């Protein structure tokens, strides 16, 4: 198999601080691997406390002295629309770099680049149309809400669809007038450095956007503990989220955390079976299974269980696994050998916990790289590790149920609660089940289609807070209540006797 290497790869990946690309002050670097060969293809600057301090100082200066927080919403929106235009103009290049860095199939990476542009358009429109609350007590008092940007936002992003997930935080943080320090995932730093030139060309003032590459334990940790960073938005694993929560506590920082998931897809016997198959196959094998909202546990009502498992396994065995740059590829290579080992260890565990009906190892003919054949386990018990724990790869557990009550208990019987997918044509059951399921987001007879106006977030171990639409604006702004008396200020008269 020929391996595509994009033209014009950088000779090194650097930080971007106060309008300049810079190396780490102490010269520290780390290797970045190409996930198809697992060979290092570039070195990136490894940010330390000193580099984070420098980036935060630049962002702080841009916030206190620069024009960005004081610009009219329309002026900021124009800049955001220019960012969206620039992302769209280079979507093919972005997808090519993202695919090379992450192992995501090229067709899916292209969709993510286009979504990144849409995130900027959405928040550009939202801040111009934004309205805030006013309350009147007629003839006596007017109370209104004055929103203001908070300061320097620390954005810590994951390695799955990195560019799109960075845009999801950058767009609302910048739209509301904050300045930012972005710490992208160390496995996938390539596309993040493109933001610097895009923002500069779009007219984002110097110091508003800063980028520090590096390891979570070093750069991420320094950002979370920095006293001049009042906000941290983090997407990643629940364990890391717990660590960040603890480290942010002494500073009482604002936290928004979108964490792991083990989302159920519940298929009732009255569902449209063809559509349910399409959605549940796509729902766990798209993005190489490396997605927080993956429907990685499929619960199927007993009357259709055998047919469903057989047809599902057949589809899984037919999935095209191969070179991420080939448009025919449906599942590419996992992001990194460490992650490959983790997913393979779960495949091994699963062979003792369920009936293997598809996959279970490396695909035929792909002897190197982080390739995992789409793997399906049937008859998985609810206490199995592959039912309970997030695998974050192309591995799915299928479990039968007999009653609505049992389905609900199975759906809710894990520590996570990010998404749920429900397939039924019974109107009452659809709503009652949706409302009873412990998930921040529910898709009924529908694939994971995002409406950016709706809240995105999870319950239980899947997160803290919500982003999307006004919830993002709430997170990135302080809401100050201002009260004015319209007649005499009637105060009790102390000290007059």
Coordinates of C-alpha atoms in Angstrom, one line a residue:
X1 CA 0.0 0.0 0.0
X2 CA 1.5 3.4 -1.0
X3 CA 1.4 5.9 1.9
X4 CA 0.5 9.4 1.0
X5 CA 2.6 12.1 2.7
X6 CA 1.3 15.7 2.2
X7 CA 3.5 18.3 0.5
X8 CA 4.7 21.2 2.5
X9 CA 4.8 19.6 5.9
X10 CA 6.5 21.9 8.5
X11 CA 10.1 21.1 9.5
X12 CA 9.0 21.7 13.1
X13 CA 5.9 22.6 15.0
X14 CA 6.3 25.7 17.2
X15 CA 4.2 27.6 19.7
X16 CA 2.4 30.8 18.6
X17 CA 2.7 33.5 21.3
X18 CA 1.9 37.2 20.9
X19 CA 1.8 37.0 17.1
X20 CA 5.0 35.1 16.6
X21 CA 6.0 31.4 16.1
X22 CA 8.4 30.6 18.9
X23 CA 10.3 27.6 20.3
X24 CA 10.1 26.5 23.9
X25 CA 12.2 28.8 26.1
X26 CA 14.1 25.8 27.3
X27 CA 14.3 24.2 23.9
X28 CA 12.2 21.2 24.9
X29 CA 10.6 19.1 22.0
X30 CA 8.7 15.9 21.5
X31 CA 8.2 13.6 18.5
X32 CA 5.0 13.5 16.6
X33 CA 4.2 10.2 14.9
X34 CA 2.5 9.4 11.6
X35 CA -0.2 6.8 12.6
X36 CA 0.2 4.7 9.5
X37 CA 3.9 4.0 9.9
X38 CA 4.3 5.0 13.6
X39 CA 7.5 6.8 12.6
X40 CA 8.2 10.3 13.9
X41 CA 7.6 12.8 11.1
X42 CA 8.3 16.1 12.9
X43 CA 9.3 17.5 16.3
X44 CA 7.0 19.8 18.2
X45 CA 7.9 22.3 20.8
X46 CA 7.1 20.9 24.3
X47 CA 5.6 23.7 26.3
X48 CA 6.6 24.1 29.9
X49 CA 5.4 26.4 32.7
X50 CA 7.6 29.3 31.3
X51 CA 6.0 29.0 27.9
X52 CA 2.5 29.0 29.3
X53 CA 3.4 32.0 31.5
X54 CA 4.5 33.8 28.4
X55 CA 1.4 32.9 26.4
X56 CA -0.9 33.9 29.3
X57 CA 0.9 37.2 29.7
X58 CA 0.4 38.0 26.0
X59 CA -3.3 37.0 26.2
X60 CA -3.8 39.1 29.3
X61 CA -2.2 42.1 27.7
X62 CA -4.4 41.7 24.7
X63 CA -7.4 41.5 27.0
X64 CA -6.7 44.5 29.2
X65 CA -5.0 46.8 26.7
X66 CA -6.0 45.6 23.2
X67 CA -9.1 46.4 21.1
X68 CA -10.7 42.9 21.0
X69 CA -13.0 42.9 24.1
X70 CA -14.1 46.5 23.3
X71 CA -15.0 46.0 19.7
X72 CA -18.7 46.1 18.7
X73 CA -20.2 42.6 18.2
X74 CA -20.6 43.3 14.5
X75 CA -16.9 44.1 14.1
X76 CA -15.9 40.9 15.9
X77 CA -18.5 39.0 13.8
X78 CA -16.9 40.3 10.6
X79 CA -13.6 38.9 11.7
X80 CA -15.2 35.5 12.6
X81 CA -16.9 35.3 9.2
X82 CA -13.5 35.9 7.5
X83 CA -12.1 33.1 9.6
X84 CA -14.9 30.8 8.3
X85 CA -14.2 31.9 4.7
X86 CA -10.5 31.1 5.1
X87 CA -11.2 27.7 6.6
X88 CA -13.6 26.9 3.8
X89 CA -11.1 28.0 1.1
X90 CA -8.5 25.5 2.4
X91 CA -10.8 22.7 3.5
X92 CA -9.1 20.1 1.2
X93 CA -5.7 21.0 2.6
X94 CA -6.9 21.0 6.2
X95 CA -8.5 17.5 5.6
X96 CA -5.3 16.2 4.0
X97 CA -3.2 17.4 7.0
X98 CA -5.7 16.1 9.6
X99 CA -5.9 12.7 7.9
X100 CA -2.1 12.4 7.9
X101 CA -1.8 13.4 11.5
X102 CA -4.8 11.5 13.0
X103 CA -5.5 8.5 10.7
X104 CA -9.1 9.6 10.1
X105 CA -10.5 8.7 6.7
X106 CA -10.1 11.6 4.3
X107 CA -13.8 12.0 3.5
X108 CA -14.7 12.3 7.2
X109 CA -11.8 14.7 7.8
X110 CA -13.2 17.0 5.0
X111 CA -16.6 17.1 6.7
X112 CA -15.0 18.1 10.0
X113 CA -13.1 21.0 8.3
X114 CA -16.4 22.2 6.9
X115 CA -18.0 22.0 10.4
X116 CA -15.1 24.0 11.8
X117 CA -16.0 26.9 9.4
X118 CA -19.7 26.5 10.3
X119 CA -18.9 26.9 14.1
X120 CA -17.3 30.3 13.4
X121 CA -20.3 31.4 11.2
X122 CA -22.8 30.3 13.8
X123 CA -21.2 32.3 16.7
X124 CA -20.6 35.3 14.4
X125 CA -24.3 35.4 13.8
X126 CA -25.3 34.7 17.4
X127 CA -23.3 37.6 19.0
X128 CA -24.8 40.1 16.6
X129 CA -28.4 38.8 17.2
X130 CA -27.7 38.3 20.9
X131 CA -30.3 39.7 23.4
X132 CA -30.0 39.9 27.2
X133 CA -32.7 40.1 29.9
X134 CA -34.3 43.2 31.2
X135 CA -36.9 43.2 34.0
X136 CA -39.1 46.1 35.0
X137 CA -41.0 46.9 38.1
X138 CA -43.3 49.6 36.5
X139 CA -42.6 53.1 37.8
X140 CA -40.1 51.8 40.4
X141 CA -37.2 50.0 39.0
X142 CA -35.4 48.6 35.9
X143 CA -33.0 45.7 36.2
X144 CA -30.9 44.6 33.2
X145 CA -28.1 42.1 32.5
X146 CA -24.8 43.4 31.3
X147 CA -22.6 40.7 29.8
X148 CA -18.9 41.0 29.7
X149 CA -16.0 38.8 28.5
X150 CA -14.2 37.2 31.4
X151 CA -10.5 37.3 30.4
X152 CA -8.1 34.6 29.3
X153 CA -9.7 31.3 28.4
X154 CA -7.6 28.2 28.6
X155 CA -8.7 25.7 25.9
X156 CA -7.5 22.1 26.1
X157 CA -8.6 19.9 23.2
X158 CA -8.4 16.2 22.3
X159 CA -6.8 14.3 19.4
X160 CA -9.9 13.0 17.8
X161 CA -11.1 15.5 15.1
X162 CA -8.7 18.1 16.6
X163 CA -9.3 21.0 14.2
X164 CA -13.1 20.8 14.5
X165 CA -13.1 20.5 18.2
X166 CA -10.6 23.4 18.6
X167 CA -13.1 25.5 16.5
X168 CA -15.9 24.5 18.9
X169 CA -14.1 26.3 21.7
X170 CA -12.2 29.0 19.8
X171 CA -15.3 30.4 18.1
X172 CA -17.5 31.2 21.2
X173 CA -14.5 32.2 23.3
X174 CA -13.4 34.8 20.7
X175 CA -16.9 35.8 19.7
X176 CA -17.6 36.9 23.2
X177 CA -14.5 39.0 23.4
X178 CA -12.1 36.8 25.5
X179 CA -8.5 36.1 24.6
X180 CA -7.3 32.5 24.5
X181 CA -4.4 30.1 25.1
X182 CA -5.0 26.9 23.2
X183 CA -3.2 23.6 24.3
X184 CA -4.0 21.0 21.6
X185 CA -3.5 17.3 22.1
X186 CA 0.1 16.2 21.9
X187 CA -0.7 13.2 19.5
X188 CA -2.1 15.6 16.9
X189 CA -0.6 19.1 16.9
X190 CA -0.3 19.6 13.1
X191 CA -3.6 21.3 12.2
X192 CA -3.7 23.6 15.3
X193 CA -0.8 25.6 14.0
X194 CA -2.8 26.6 10.9
X195 CA -5.1 28.7 13.1
X196 CA -2.3 31.3 13.6
X197 CA -2.1 32.3 9.9
X198 CA -5.9 32.0 9.5
X199 CA -6.5 34.3 12.4
X200 CA -3.8 36.8 11.4
X201 CA -5.2 37.0 7.9
X202 CA -8.7 37.4 9.2
X203 CA -7.7 40.4 11.3
X204 CA -7.6 38.9 14.8
X205 CA -5.4 41.4 16.9
X206 CA -2.0 40.3 18.1
X207 CA -2.1 38.4 21.4
X208 CA -5.8 37.4 21.2
X209 CA -4.9 33.9 20.1
X210 CA -2.0 32.0 21.6
X211 CA -1.0 28.4 21.1
X212 CA 1.2 26.3 23.3
X213 CA 1.9 22.7 22.3
X214 CA 3.0 20.1 24.7
X215 CA 2.1 17.3 27.0
X216 CA -0.9 17.4 29.3
X217 CA 1.2 16.8 32.4
X218 CA 3.4 19.8 31.6
X219 CA 1.7 22.4 29.4
X220 CA -1.9 21.5 30.2
X221 CA -1.1 21.3 33.9
X222 CA 0.6 24.8 33.9
X223 CA -2.4 26.3 32.1
X224 CA -5.0 24.8 34.5
X225 CA -3.0 26.1 37.5
X226 CA -2.3 29.6 36.1
X227 CA -3.8 32.3 38.3
X228 CA -4.5 34.6 35.4
X229 CA -6.6 32.0 33.5
X230 CA -10.2 32.2 35.0
X231 CA -11.8 29.8 32.5
X232 CA -10.8 26.2 31.4
X233 CA -12.7 24.4 28.7
X234 CA -11.6 20.8 28.4
X235 CA -12.6 17.9 26.1
X236 CA -11.1 14.5 26.9
X237 CA -11.1 11.6 29.2
X238 CA -13.1 11.5 32.5
X239 CA -9.9 10.7 34.5
X240 CA -8.1 13.7 33.2
X241 CA -11.3 15.8 33.9
X242 CA -11.2 14.7 37.5
X243 CA -7.5 15.8 37.7
X244 CA -8.3 19.2 36.1
X245 CA -11.3 19.7 38.5
X246 CA -9.0 19.2 41.5
X247 CA -6.2 21.4 40.1
X248 CA -8.7 24.2 39.2
X249 CA -10.4 24.1 42.6
X250 CA -8.0 26.4 44.6
X251 CA -8.6 29.1 42.0
X252 CA -12.4 28.6 41.8
X253 CA -12.1 28.6 38.0
X254 CA -15.0 28.4 35.6
X255 CA -15.0 24.8 34.1
X256 CA -16.6 23.4 31.1
X257 CA -15.8 19.7 30.6
X258 CA -17.0 17.3 27.9
X259 CA -15.7 13.9 29.0
X260 CA -16.0 10.3 28.0
X261 CA -19.0 8.3 27.0
X262 CA -20.4 4.8 26.7
X263 CA -23.6 5.7 24.9
X264 CA -26.4 3.2 24.4
X265 CA -28.2 2.7 21.1
X266 CA -31.6 1.1 22.0
X267 CA -33.3 -0.8 19.1
X268 CA -36.9 -1.9 19.8
X269 CA -38.6 -4.6 17.7
X270 CA -40.9 -2.0 16.0
X271 CA -38.0 0.1 14.7
X272 CA -37.2 0.6 11.1
X273 CA -34.5 -2.1 11.1
X274 CA -32.7 -0.9 7.9
X275 CA -32.4 2.7 9.2
X276 CA -31.4 1.5 12.7
X277 CA -28.7 -0.7 11.2
X278 CA -27.3 2.2 9.0
X279 CA -27.2 4.5 12.0
X280 CA -25.8 2.0 14.6
X281 CA -23.1 0.8 12.2
X282 CA -22.1 4.4 11.4
X283 CA -22.5 5.5 15.0
X284 CA -19.6 3.4 16.3
X285 CA -17.4 2.9 13.3
X286 CA -17.3 6.5 11.9
X287 CA -14.2 8.5 12.9
X288 CA -12.5 5.2 13.5
X289 CA -14.7 4.7 16.6
X290 CA -12.6 7.5 18.2
X291 CA -15.6 9.6 19.1
X292 CA -17.1 10.6 22.5
X293 CA -20.7 10.2 21.3
X294 CA -20.2 6.8 19.8
X295 CA -23.1 4.4 20.3
X296 CA -20.8 1.7 21.6
X297 CA -23.4 -0.4 23.4
X298 CA -26.3 -1.6 21.3
X299 CA -29.3 -2.9 23.2
X300 CA -31.7 -4.9 21.0
X301 CA -35.2 -6.2 21.8
X302 CA -35.3 -10.0 21.8
X303 CA -37.7 -10.7 18.9
X304 CA -35.3 -9.0 16.4
X305 CA -32.0 -9.8 18.3
X306 CA -30.7 -12.7 16.2
X307 CA -31.5 -11.1 12.9
X308 CA -30.0 -7.8 14.0
X309 CA -26.7 -9.4 15.3
X310 CA -26.3 -11.4 12.1
X311 CA -26.9 -8.4 9.8
X312 CA -24.8 -6.0 11.9
X313 CA -21.9 -8.5 11.9
X314 CA -22.2 -8.8 8.1
X315 CA -22.0 -5.1 7.7
X316 CA -19.1 -4.8 10.1
X317 CA -17.1 -7.5 8.2
X318 CA -17.7 -5.5 5.0
X319 CA -16.3 -2.2 6.2
X320 CA -13.4 -0.9 4.1
X321 CA -10.3 -0.6 6.4
X322 CA -7.3 1.0 4.8
X323 CA -5.2 4.0 3.9
X324 CA -6.8 7.0 5.5
X325 CA -6.1 9.1 2.4
X326 CA -8.1 6.7 0.1
X327 CA -11.6 8.1 -0.5
X328 CA -13.0 4.5 -0.4
X329 CA -11.7 4.0 3.2
X330 CA -14.4 3.8 5.9
X331 CA -12.1 3.1 8.9
X332 CA -8.5 4.3 8.9
X333 CA -5.7 3.8 11.4
X334 CA -6.0 4.6 15.1
X335 CA -4.2 7.7 16.2
X336 CA -1.2 6.4 18.0
X337 CA 0.5 3.1 19.0
X338 CA -0.4 3.6 22.7
X339 CA -4.0 4.0 21.8
X340 CA -3.8 1.0 19.4
X341 CA -2.5 -1.1 22.3
X342 CA -5.3 0.1 24.6
X343 CA -8.0 -0.8 22.0
X344 CA -6.4 -4.2 21.3
X345 CA -6.3 -5.0 25.0
X346 CA -10.1 -4.4 25.1
X347 CA -10.5 -6.7 22.1
X348 CA -8.6 -9.4 24.1
X349 CA -10.8 -8.8 27.2
X350 CA -13.9 -9.0 25.0
X351 CA -13.1 -12.4 23.7
X352 CA -13.6 -13.7 27.3
X353 CA -16.8 -11.6 27.8
X354 CA -18.9 -11.9 24.6
X355 CA -19.4 -13.9 21.4
X356 CA -17.1 -12.5 18.8
X357 CA -19.1 -12.2 15.5
X358 CA -16.8 -9.8 13.5
X359 CA -13.3 -8.6 13.6
X360 CA -11.2 -9.3 16.7
X361 CA -7.7 -8.3 15.5
X362 CA -5.8 -6.7 12.7
X363 CA -7.4 -6.6 9.3
X364 CA -6.0 -8.9 6.6
X365 CA -3.1 -7.5 4.7
X366 CA -2.4 -4.5 7.0
X367 CA 0.5 -5.7 9.0
X368 CA 1.9 -2.3 10.1
X369 CA 0.2 0.8 11.4
X370 CA -2.6 1.1 14.0
X371 CA -5.2 -0.8 12.1
X372 CA -8.0 -2.6 14.0
X373 CA -10.7 -4.6 12.2
X374 CA -14.2 -3.4 13.1
X375 CA -15.0 -5.7 16.0
X376 CA -18.5 -6.8 17.2
X377 CA -19.2 -8.8 20.4
X378 CA -22.7 -10.2 20.9
X379 CA -24.4 -11.5 24.1
X380 CA -22.4 -9.1 26.3
X381 CA -23.4 -9.1 30.0
X382 CA -24.0 -5.7 31.6
X383 CA -21.2 -6.3 34.1
X384 CA -18.6 -7.0 31.4
X385 CA -15.7 -4.5 31.1
X386 CA -16.4 -4.0 27.4
X387 CA -20.0 -3.0 28.4
X388 CA -18.9 -0.7 31.2
X389 CA -15.7 1.0 30.0
X390 CA -15.0 3.4 27.2
X391 CA -12.8 1.8 24.5
X392 CA -12.8 4.7 22.0
X393 CA -12.2 2.5 19.0
X394 CA -14.0 0.4 16.4
X395 CA -15.4 -2.1 19.0
X396 CA -19.1 -2.6 19.9
X397 CA -21.0 -4.6 22.4
X398 CA -24.5 -5.9 21.6
X399 CA -26.9 -7.0 24.4
X400 CA -30.5 -8.3 24.2
X401 CA -33.4 -7.1 26.4
X402 CA -37.0 -8.3 26.9
X403 CA -38.9 -5.3 28.4
X404 CA -38.8 -1.5 28.3
X405 CA -37.8 -1.5 32.0
X406 CA -34.9 -3.8 31.4
X407 CA -33.7 -1.7 28.4
X408 CA -33.8 1.4 30.6
X409 CA -31.8 -0.3 33.4
X410 CA -29.2 -1.5 30.9
X411 CA -29.0 1.9 29.2
X412 CA -28.5 3.7 32.5
X413 CA -26.3 1.0 34.1
X414 CA -22.9 2.7 33.4
X415 CA -21.1 5.6 35.0
X416 CA -21.3 7.7 31.8
X417 CA -24.2 9.7 30.4
X418 CA -23.3 11.6 27.2
X419 CA -25.6 10.5 24.4
X420 CA -28.3 8.0 23.8
X421 CA -29.9 6.8 20.5
X422 CA -33.4 5.3 20.5
X423 CA -35.1 3.4 17.6
X424 CA -38.8 2.9 17.9
X425 CA -42.0 3.9 16.1
X426 CA -44.1 4.0 19.3
X427 CA -44.6 7.7 20.1
X428 CA -45.3 7.4 23.8
X429 CA -42.4 5.0 24.4
X430 CA -40.1 7.2 22.3
X431 CA -40.7 10.2 24.6
X432 CA -41.0 8.4 27.9
X433 CA -37.8 6.4 27.3
X434 CA -35.9 9.5 26.1
X435 CA -36.8 11.5 29.1
X436 CA -35.9 8.7 31.5
X437 CA -32.6 7.8 30.0
X438 CA -29.5 9.3 31.8
X439 CA -27.9 11.2 28.9
X440 CA -27.2 14.8 28.1
X441 CA -28.4 14.3 24.5
X442 CA -30.8 11.9 23.0
X443 CA -31.3 11.2 19.3
X444 CA -34.7 9.6 18.4
X445 CA -34.8 7.6 15.2
X446 CA -31.9 9.8 14.1
X447 CA -28.2 9.8 13.7
X448 CA -25.9 12.1 15.7
X449 CA -26.9 15.3 13.9
X450 CA -25.9 18.4 15.8
X451 CA -28.0 21.6 15.9
X452 CA -25.5 24.2 17.2
X453 CA -28.3 26.1 19.0
X454 CA -28.9 23.1 21.4
X455 CA -26.9 22.4 24.6
X456 CA -24.1 19.9 24.1
X457 CA -22.9 18.1 27.3
X458 CA -23.3 15.0 29.4
X459 CA -24.4 13.9 32.9
X460 CA -22.7 11.7 35.4
X461 CA -19.0 11.0 34.4
X462 CA -19.6 12.4 31.0
X463 CA -19.1 16.0 31.9
X464 CA -19.7 19.2 33.6
X465 CA -21.7 22.1 32.1
X466 CA -22.9 22.6 28.6
X467 CA -21.7 24.3 25.5
X468 CA -23.5 25.2 22.3
X469 CA -25.6 28.2 21.4
X470 CA -26.4 30.5 24.4
X471 CA -24.8 28.0 26.8
X472 CA -21.4 28.7 25.3
X473 CA -22.1 32.5 25.6
X474 CA -23.1 31.9 29.2
X475 CA -19.8 30.1 29.9
X476 CA -17.5 32.6 28.3
X477 CA -19.2 35.7 29.8
X478 CA -19.9 37.2 33.2
X479 CA -23.6 38.2 33.6
X480 CA -23.7 41.3 35.7
X481 CA -27.0 42.4 37.1
X482 CA -27.5 46.2 37.0
X483 CA -30.4 47.7 39.1
X484 CA -31.7 51.3 38.7
X485 CA -34.4 52.9 40.9
X486 CA -36.9 55.1 38.9
X487 CA -38.4 57.0 41.9
X488 CA -37.2 57.8 45.4
X489 CA -34.8 55.2 46.8
X490 CA -36.8 54.2 49.9
X491 CA -34.2 53.0 52.4
X492 CA -34.9 52.5 56.0
X493 CA -33.4 55.6 57.7
X494 CA -30.8 54.3 60.2
X495 CA -29.1 56.7 62.5
X496 CA -31.8 59.5 62.3
X497 CA -33.1 59.2 65.9

